[in-house]
mmCIF file of N, CA and C in Angstrom:
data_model
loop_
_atom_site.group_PDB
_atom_site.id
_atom_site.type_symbol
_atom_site.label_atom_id
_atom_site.label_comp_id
_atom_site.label_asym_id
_atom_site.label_seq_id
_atom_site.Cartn_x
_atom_site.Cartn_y
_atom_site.Cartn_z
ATOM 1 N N UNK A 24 -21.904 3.226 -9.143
ATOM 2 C CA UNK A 24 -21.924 4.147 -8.030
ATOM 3 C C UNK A 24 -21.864 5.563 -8.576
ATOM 4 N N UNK A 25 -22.752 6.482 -8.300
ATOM 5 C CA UNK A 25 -22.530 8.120 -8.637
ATOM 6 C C UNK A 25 -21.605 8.783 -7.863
ATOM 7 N N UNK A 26 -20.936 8.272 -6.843
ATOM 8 C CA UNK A 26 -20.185 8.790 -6.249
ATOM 9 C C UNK A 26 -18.532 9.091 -6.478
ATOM 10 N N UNK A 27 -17.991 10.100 -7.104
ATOM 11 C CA UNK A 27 -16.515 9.554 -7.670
ATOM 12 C C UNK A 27 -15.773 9.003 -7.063
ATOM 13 N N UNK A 28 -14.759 8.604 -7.434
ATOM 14 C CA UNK A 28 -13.856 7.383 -6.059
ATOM 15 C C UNK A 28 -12.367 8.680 -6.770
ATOM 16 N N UNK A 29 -11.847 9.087 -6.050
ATOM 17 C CA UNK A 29 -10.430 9.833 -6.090
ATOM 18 C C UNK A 29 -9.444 9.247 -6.102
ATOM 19 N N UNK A 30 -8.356 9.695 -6.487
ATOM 20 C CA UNK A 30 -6.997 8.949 -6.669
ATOM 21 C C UNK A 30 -6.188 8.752 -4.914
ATOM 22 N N UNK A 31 -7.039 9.460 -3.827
ATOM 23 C CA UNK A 31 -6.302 8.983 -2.395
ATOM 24 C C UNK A 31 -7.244 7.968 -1.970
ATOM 25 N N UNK A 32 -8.503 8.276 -2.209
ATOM 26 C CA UNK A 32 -9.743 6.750 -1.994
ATOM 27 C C UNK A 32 -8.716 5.441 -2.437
ATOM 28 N N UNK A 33 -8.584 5.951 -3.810
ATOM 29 C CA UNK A 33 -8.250 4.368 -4.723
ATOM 30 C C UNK A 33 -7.346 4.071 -3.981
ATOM 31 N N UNK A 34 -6.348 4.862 -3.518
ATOM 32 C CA UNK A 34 -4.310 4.322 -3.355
ATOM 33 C C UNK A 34 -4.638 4.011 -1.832
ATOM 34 N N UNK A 35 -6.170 4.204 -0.884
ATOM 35 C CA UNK A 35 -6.616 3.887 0.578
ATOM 36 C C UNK A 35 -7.187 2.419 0.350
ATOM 37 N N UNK A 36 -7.763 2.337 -0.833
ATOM 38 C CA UNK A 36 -8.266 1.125 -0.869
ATOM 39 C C UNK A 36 -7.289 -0.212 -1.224
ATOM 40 N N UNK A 37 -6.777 0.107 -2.122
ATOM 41 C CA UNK A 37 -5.764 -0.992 -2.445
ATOM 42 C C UNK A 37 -4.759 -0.958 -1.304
ATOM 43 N N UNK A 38 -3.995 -0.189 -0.650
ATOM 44 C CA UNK A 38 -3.429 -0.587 0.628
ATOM 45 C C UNK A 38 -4.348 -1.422 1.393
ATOM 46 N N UNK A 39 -5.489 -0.639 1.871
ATOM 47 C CA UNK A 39 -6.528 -1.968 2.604
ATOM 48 C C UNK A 39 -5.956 -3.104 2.381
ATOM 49 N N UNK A 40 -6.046 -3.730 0.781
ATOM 50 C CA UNK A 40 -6.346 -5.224 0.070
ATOM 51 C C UNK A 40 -4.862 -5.836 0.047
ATOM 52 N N UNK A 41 -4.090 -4.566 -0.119
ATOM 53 C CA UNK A 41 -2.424 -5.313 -0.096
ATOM 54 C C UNK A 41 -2.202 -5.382 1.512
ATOM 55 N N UNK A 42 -2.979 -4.896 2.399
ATOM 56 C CA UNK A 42 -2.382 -5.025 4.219
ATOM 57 C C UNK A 42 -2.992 -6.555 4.482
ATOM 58 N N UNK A 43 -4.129 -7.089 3.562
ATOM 59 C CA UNK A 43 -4.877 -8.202 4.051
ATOM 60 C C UNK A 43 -3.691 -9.461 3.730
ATOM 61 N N UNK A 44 -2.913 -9.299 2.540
ATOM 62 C CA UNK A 44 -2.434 -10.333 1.820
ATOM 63 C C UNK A 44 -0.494 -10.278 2.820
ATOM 64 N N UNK A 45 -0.377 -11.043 4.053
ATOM 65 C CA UNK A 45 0.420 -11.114 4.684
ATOM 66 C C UNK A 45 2.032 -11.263 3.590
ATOM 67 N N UNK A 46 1.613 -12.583 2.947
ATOM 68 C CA UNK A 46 2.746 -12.783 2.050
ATOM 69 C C UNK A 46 2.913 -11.850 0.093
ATOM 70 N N UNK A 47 2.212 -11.212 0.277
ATOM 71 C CA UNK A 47 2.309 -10.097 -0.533
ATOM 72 C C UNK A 47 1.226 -10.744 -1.808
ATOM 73 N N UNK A 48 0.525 -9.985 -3.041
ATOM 74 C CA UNK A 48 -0.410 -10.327 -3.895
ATOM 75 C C UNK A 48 -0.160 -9.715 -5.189
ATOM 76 N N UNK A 49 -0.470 -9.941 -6.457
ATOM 77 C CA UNK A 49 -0.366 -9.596 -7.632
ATOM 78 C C UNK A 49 -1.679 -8.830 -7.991
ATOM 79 N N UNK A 50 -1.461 -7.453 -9.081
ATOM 80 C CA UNK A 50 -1.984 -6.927 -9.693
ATOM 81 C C UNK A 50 -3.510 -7.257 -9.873
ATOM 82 N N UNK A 51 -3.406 -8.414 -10.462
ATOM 83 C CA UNK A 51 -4.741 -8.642 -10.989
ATOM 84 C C UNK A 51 -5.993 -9.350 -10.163
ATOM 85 N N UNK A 52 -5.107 -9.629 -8.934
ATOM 86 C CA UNK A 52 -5.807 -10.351 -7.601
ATOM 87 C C UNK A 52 -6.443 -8.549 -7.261
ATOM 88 N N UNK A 53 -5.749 -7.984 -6.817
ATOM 89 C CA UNK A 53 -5.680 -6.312 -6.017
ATOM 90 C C UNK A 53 -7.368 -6.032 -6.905
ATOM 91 N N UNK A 54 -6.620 -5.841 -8.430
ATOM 92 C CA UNK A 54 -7.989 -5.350 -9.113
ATOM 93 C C UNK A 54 -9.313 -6.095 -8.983
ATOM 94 N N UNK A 55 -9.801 -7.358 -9.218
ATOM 95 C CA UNK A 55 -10.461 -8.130 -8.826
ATOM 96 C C UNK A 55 -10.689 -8.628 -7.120
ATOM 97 N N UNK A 56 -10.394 -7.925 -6.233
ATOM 98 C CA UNK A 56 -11.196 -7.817 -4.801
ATOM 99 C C UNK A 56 -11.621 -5.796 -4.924
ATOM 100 N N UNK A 57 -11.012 -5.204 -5.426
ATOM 101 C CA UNK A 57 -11.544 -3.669 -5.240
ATOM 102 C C UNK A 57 -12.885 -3.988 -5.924
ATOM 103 N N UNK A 58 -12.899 -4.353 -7.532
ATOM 104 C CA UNK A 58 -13.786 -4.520 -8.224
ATOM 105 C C UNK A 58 -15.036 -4.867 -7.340
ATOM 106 N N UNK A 59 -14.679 -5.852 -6.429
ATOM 107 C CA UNK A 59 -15.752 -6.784 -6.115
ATOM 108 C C UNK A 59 -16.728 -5.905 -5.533
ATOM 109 N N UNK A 60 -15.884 -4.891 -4.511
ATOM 110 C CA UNK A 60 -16.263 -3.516 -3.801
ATOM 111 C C UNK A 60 -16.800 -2.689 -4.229
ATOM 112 N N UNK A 61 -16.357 -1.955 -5.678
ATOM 113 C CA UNK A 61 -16.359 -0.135 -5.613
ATOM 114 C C UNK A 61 -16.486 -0.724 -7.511
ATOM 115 N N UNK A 62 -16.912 -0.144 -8.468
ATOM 116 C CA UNK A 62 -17.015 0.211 -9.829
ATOM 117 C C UNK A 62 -16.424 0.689 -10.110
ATOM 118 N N UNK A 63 -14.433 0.290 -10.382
ATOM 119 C CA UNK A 63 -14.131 1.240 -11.099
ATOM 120 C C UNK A 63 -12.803 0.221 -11.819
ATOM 121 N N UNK A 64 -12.541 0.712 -13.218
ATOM 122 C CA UNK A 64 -11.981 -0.417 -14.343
ATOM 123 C C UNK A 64 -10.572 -0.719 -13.656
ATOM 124 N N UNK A 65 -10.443 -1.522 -14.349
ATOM 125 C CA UNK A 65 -8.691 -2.013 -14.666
ATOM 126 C C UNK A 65 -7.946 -0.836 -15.379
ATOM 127 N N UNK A 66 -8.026 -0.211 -15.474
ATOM 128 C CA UNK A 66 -7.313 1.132 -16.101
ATOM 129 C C UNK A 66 -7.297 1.937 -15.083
ATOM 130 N N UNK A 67 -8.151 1.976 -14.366
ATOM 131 C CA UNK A 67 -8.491 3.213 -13.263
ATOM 132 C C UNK A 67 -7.198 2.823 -11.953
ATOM 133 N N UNK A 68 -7.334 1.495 -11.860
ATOM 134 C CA UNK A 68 -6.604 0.911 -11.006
ATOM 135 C C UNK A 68 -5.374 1.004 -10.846
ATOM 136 N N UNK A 69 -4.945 0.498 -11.895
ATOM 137 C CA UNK A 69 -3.431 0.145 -12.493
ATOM 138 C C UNK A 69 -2.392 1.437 -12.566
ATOM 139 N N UNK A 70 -3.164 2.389 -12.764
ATOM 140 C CA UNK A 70 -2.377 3.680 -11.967
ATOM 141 C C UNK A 70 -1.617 3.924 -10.690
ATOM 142 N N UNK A 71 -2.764 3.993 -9.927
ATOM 143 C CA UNK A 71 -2.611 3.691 -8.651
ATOM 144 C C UNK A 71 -1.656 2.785 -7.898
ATOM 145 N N UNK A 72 -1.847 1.521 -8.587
ATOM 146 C CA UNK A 72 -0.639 0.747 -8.393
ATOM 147 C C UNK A 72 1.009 1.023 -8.894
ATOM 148 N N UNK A 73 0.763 1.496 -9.973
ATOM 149 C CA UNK A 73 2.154 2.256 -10.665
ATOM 150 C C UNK A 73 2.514 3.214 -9.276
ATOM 151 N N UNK A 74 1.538 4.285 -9.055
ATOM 152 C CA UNK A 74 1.808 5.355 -7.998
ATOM 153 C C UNK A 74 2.388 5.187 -6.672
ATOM 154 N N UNK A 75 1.835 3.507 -5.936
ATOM 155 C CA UNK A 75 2.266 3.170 -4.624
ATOM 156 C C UNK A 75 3.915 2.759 -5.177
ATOM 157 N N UNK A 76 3.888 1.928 -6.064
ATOM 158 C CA UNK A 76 5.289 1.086 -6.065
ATOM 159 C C UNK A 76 5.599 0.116 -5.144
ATOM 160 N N UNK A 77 4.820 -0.668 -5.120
ATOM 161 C CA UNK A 77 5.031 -1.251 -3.569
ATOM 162 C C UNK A 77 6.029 -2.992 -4.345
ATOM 163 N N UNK A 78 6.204 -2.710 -5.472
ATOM 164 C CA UNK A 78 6.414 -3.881 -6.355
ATOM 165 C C UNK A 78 8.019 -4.307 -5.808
ATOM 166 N N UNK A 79 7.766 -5.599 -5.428
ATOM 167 C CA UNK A 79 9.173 -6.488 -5.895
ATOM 168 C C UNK A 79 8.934 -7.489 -7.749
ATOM 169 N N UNK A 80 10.223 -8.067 -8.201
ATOM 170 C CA UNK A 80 9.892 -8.301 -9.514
ATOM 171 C C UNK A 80 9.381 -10.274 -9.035
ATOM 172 N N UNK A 81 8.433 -10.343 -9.661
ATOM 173 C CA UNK A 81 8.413 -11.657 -9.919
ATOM 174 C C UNK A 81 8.810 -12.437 -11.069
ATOM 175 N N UNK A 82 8.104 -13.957 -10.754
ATOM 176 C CA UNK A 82 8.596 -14.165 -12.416
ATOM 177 C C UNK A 82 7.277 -14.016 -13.528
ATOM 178 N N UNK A 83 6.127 -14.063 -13.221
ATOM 179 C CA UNK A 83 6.064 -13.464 -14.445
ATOM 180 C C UNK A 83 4.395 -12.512 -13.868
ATOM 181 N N UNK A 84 4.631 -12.179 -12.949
ATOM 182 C CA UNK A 84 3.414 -11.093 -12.338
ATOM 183 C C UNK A 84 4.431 -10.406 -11.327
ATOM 184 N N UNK A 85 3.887 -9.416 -11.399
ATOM 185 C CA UNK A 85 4.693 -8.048 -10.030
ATOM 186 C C UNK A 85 3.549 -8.253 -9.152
ATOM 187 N N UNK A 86 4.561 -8.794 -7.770
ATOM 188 C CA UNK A 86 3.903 -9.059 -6.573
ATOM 189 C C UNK A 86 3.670 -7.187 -5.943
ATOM 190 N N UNK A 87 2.851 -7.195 -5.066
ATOM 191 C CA UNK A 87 2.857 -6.136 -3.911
ATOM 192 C C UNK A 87 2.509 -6.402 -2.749
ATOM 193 N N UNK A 88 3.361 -5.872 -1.972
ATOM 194 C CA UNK A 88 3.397 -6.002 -0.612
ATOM 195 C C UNK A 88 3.340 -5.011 0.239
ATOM 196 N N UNK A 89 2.742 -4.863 1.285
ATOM 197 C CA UNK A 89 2.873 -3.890 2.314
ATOM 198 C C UNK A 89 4.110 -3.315 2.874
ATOM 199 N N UNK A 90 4.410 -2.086 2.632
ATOM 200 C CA UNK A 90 5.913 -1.515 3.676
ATOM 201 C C UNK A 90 5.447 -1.174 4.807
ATOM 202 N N UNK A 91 6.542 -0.984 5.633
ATOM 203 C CA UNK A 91 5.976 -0.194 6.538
ATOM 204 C C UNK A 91 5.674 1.456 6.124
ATOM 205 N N UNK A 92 6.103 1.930 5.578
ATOM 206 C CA UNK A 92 5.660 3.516 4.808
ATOM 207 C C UNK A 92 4.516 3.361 4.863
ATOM 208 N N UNK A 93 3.845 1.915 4.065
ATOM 209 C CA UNK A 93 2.918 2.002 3.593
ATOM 210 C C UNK A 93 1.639 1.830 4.223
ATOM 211 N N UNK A 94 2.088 0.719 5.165
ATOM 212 C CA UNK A 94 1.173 0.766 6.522
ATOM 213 C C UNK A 94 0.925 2.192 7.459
ATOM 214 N N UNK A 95 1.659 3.186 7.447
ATOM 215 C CA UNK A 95 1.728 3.941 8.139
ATOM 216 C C UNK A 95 0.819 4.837 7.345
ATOM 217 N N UNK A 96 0.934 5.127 5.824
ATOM 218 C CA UNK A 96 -0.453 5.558 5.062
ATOM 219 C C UNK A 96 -1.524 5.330 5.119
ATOM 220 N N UNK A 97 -1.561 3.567 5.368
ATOM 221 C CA UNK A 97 -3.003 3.266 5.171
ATOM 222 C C UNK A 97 -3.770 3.910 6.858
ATOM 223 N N UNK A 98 -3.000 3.777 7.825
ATOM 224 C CA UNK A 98 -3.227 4.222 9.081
ATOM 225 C C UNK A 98 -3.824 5.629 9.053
ATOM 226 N N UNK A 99 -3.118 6.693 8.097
ATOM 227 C CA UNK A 99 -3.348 7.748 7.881
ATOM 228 C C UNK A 99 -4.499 7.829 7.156
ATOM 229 N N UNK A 100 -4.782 6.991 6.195
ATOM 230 C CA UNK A 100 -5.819 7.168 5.621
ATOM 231 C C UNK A 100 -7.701 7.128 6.590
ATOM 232 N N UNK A 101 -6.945 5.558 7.311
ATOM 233 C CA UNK A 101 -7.945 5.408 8.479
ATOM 234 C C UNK A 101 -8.952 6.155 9.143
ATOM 235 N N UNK A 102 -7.995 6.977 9.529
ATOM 236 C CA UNK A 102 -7.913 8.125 10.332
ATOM 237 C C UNK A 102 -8.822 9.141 9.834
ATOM 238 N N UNK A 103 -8.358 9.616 8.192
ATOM 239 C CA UNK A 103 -9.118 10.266 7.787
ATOM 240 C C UNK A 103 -10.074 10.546 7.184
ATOM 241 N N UNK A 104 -10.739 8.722 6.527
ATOM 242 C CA UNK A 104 -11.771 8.355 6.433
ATOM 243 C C UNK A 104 -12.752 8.455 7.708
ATOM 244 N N UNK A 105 -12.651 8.194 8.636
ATOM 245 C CA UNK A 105 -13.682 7.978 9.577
ATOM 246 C C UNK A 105 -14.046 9.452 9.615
ATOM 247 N N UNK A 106 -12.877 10.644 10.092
ATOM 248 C CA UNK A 106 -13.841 12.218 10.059
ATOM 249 C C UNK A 106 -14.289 12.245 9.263
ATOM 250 N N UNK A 107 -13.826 12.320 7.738
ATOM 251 C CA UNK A 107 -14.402 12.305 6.341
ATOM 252 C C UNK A 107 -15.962 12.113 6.733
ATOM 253 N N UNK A 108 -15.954 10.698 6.805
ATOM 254 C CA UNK A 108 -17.526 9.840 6.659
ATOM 255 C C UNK A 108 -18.270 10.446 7.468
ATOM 256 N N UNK A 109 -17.590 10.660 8.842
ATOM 257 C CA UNK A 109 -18.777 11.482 9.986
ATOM 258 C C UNK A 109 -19.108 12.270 9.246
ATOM 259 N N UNK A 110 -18.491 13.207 9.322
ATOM 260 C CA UNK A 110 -18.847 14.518 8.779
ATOM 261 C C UNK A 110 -19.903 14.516 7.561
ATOM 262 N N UNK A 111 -19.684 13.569 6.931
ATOM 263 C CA UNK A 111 -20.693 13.500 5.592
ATOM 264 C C UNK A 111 -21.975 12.719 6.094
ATOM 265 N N UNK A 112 -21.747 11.940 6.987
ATOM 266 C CA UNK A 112 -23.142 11.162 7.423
ATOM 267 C C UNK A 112 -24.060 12.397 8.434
ATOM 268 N N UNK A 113 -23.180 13.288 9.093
ATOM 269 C CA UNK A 113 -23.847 13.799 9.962
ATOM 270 C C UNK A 113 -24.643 14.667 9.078
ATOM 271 N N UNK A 114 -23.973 15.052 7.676
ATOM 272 C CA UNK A 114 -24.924 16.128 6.672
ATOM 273 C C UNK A 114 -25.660 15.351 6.107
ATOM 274 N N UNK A 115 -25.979 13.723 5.952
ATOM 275 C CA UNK A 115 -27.496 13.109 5.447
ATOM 276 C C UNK A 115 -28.340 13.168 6.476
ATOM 277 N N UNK A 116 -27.559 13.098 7.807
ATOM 278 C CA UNK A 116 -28.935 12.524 8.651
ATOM 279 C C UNK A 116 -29.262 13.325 9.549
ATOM 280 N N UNK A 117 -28.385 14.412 9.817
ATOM 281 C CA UNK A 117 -28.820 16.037 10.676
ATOM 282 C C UNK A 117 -28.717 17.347 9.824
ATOM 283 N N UNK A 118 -28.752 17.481 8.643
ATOM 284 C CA UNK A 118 -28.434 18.423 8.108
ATOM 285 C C UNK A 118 -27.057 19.408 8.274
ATOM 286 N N UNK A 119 -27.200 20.905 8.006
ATOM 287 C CA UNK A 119 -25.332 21.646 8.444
ATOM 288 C C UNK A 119 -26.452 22.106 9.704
ATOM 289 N N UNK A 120 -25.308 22.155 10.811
ATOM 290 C CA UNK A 120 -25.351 23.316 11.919
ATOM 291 C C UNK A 120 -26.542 22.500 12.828
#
């Protein structure tokens, strides 16, 4: 993709993938459904995940789970993807003004 993916994209997307997984999901599940999505490494990721903290300890993978904080981000994010996108679709397909 030529398009860069940002560090609030990434931490919008992986909430997405951790809101889907009711009983909470590990690291390497998270990276491997974004992957499936968007081009961007296991390094790129794994930040991001450090950054949310959404971790309880397992035994031998760190689960993540949705908070409510965190739900209330991804909501926020929602929100501000959709103007985002308008706004950018309306400049492919009507030009400015």
């Amino acid at each position: 993709m030529v398009f860069n993916t940002g560090a609030a994209l990434l931490d919008a997307v992986v909430l997405a993938v951790v809101s889907k997984e009711r009983e909470g999901t590990y690291g390497y599940k998270i990276t491997q459904d974004v992957r499936g999505v968007l081009e961007v490494s296991e390094s790129t990721l794994y930040p991001g995940l450090r950054r949310l903290q959404m971790a309880y300890a397992g035994r031998n993978r760190r689960y993540y789970k949705l908070t409510d904080r965190g739900a209330a981000q991804l909501e926020f994010y929602k929100a501000e993807w959709k103007i985002y996108a308008s706004k950018i679709s309306g400049m492919f397909e009507g030009g400015i003004g």
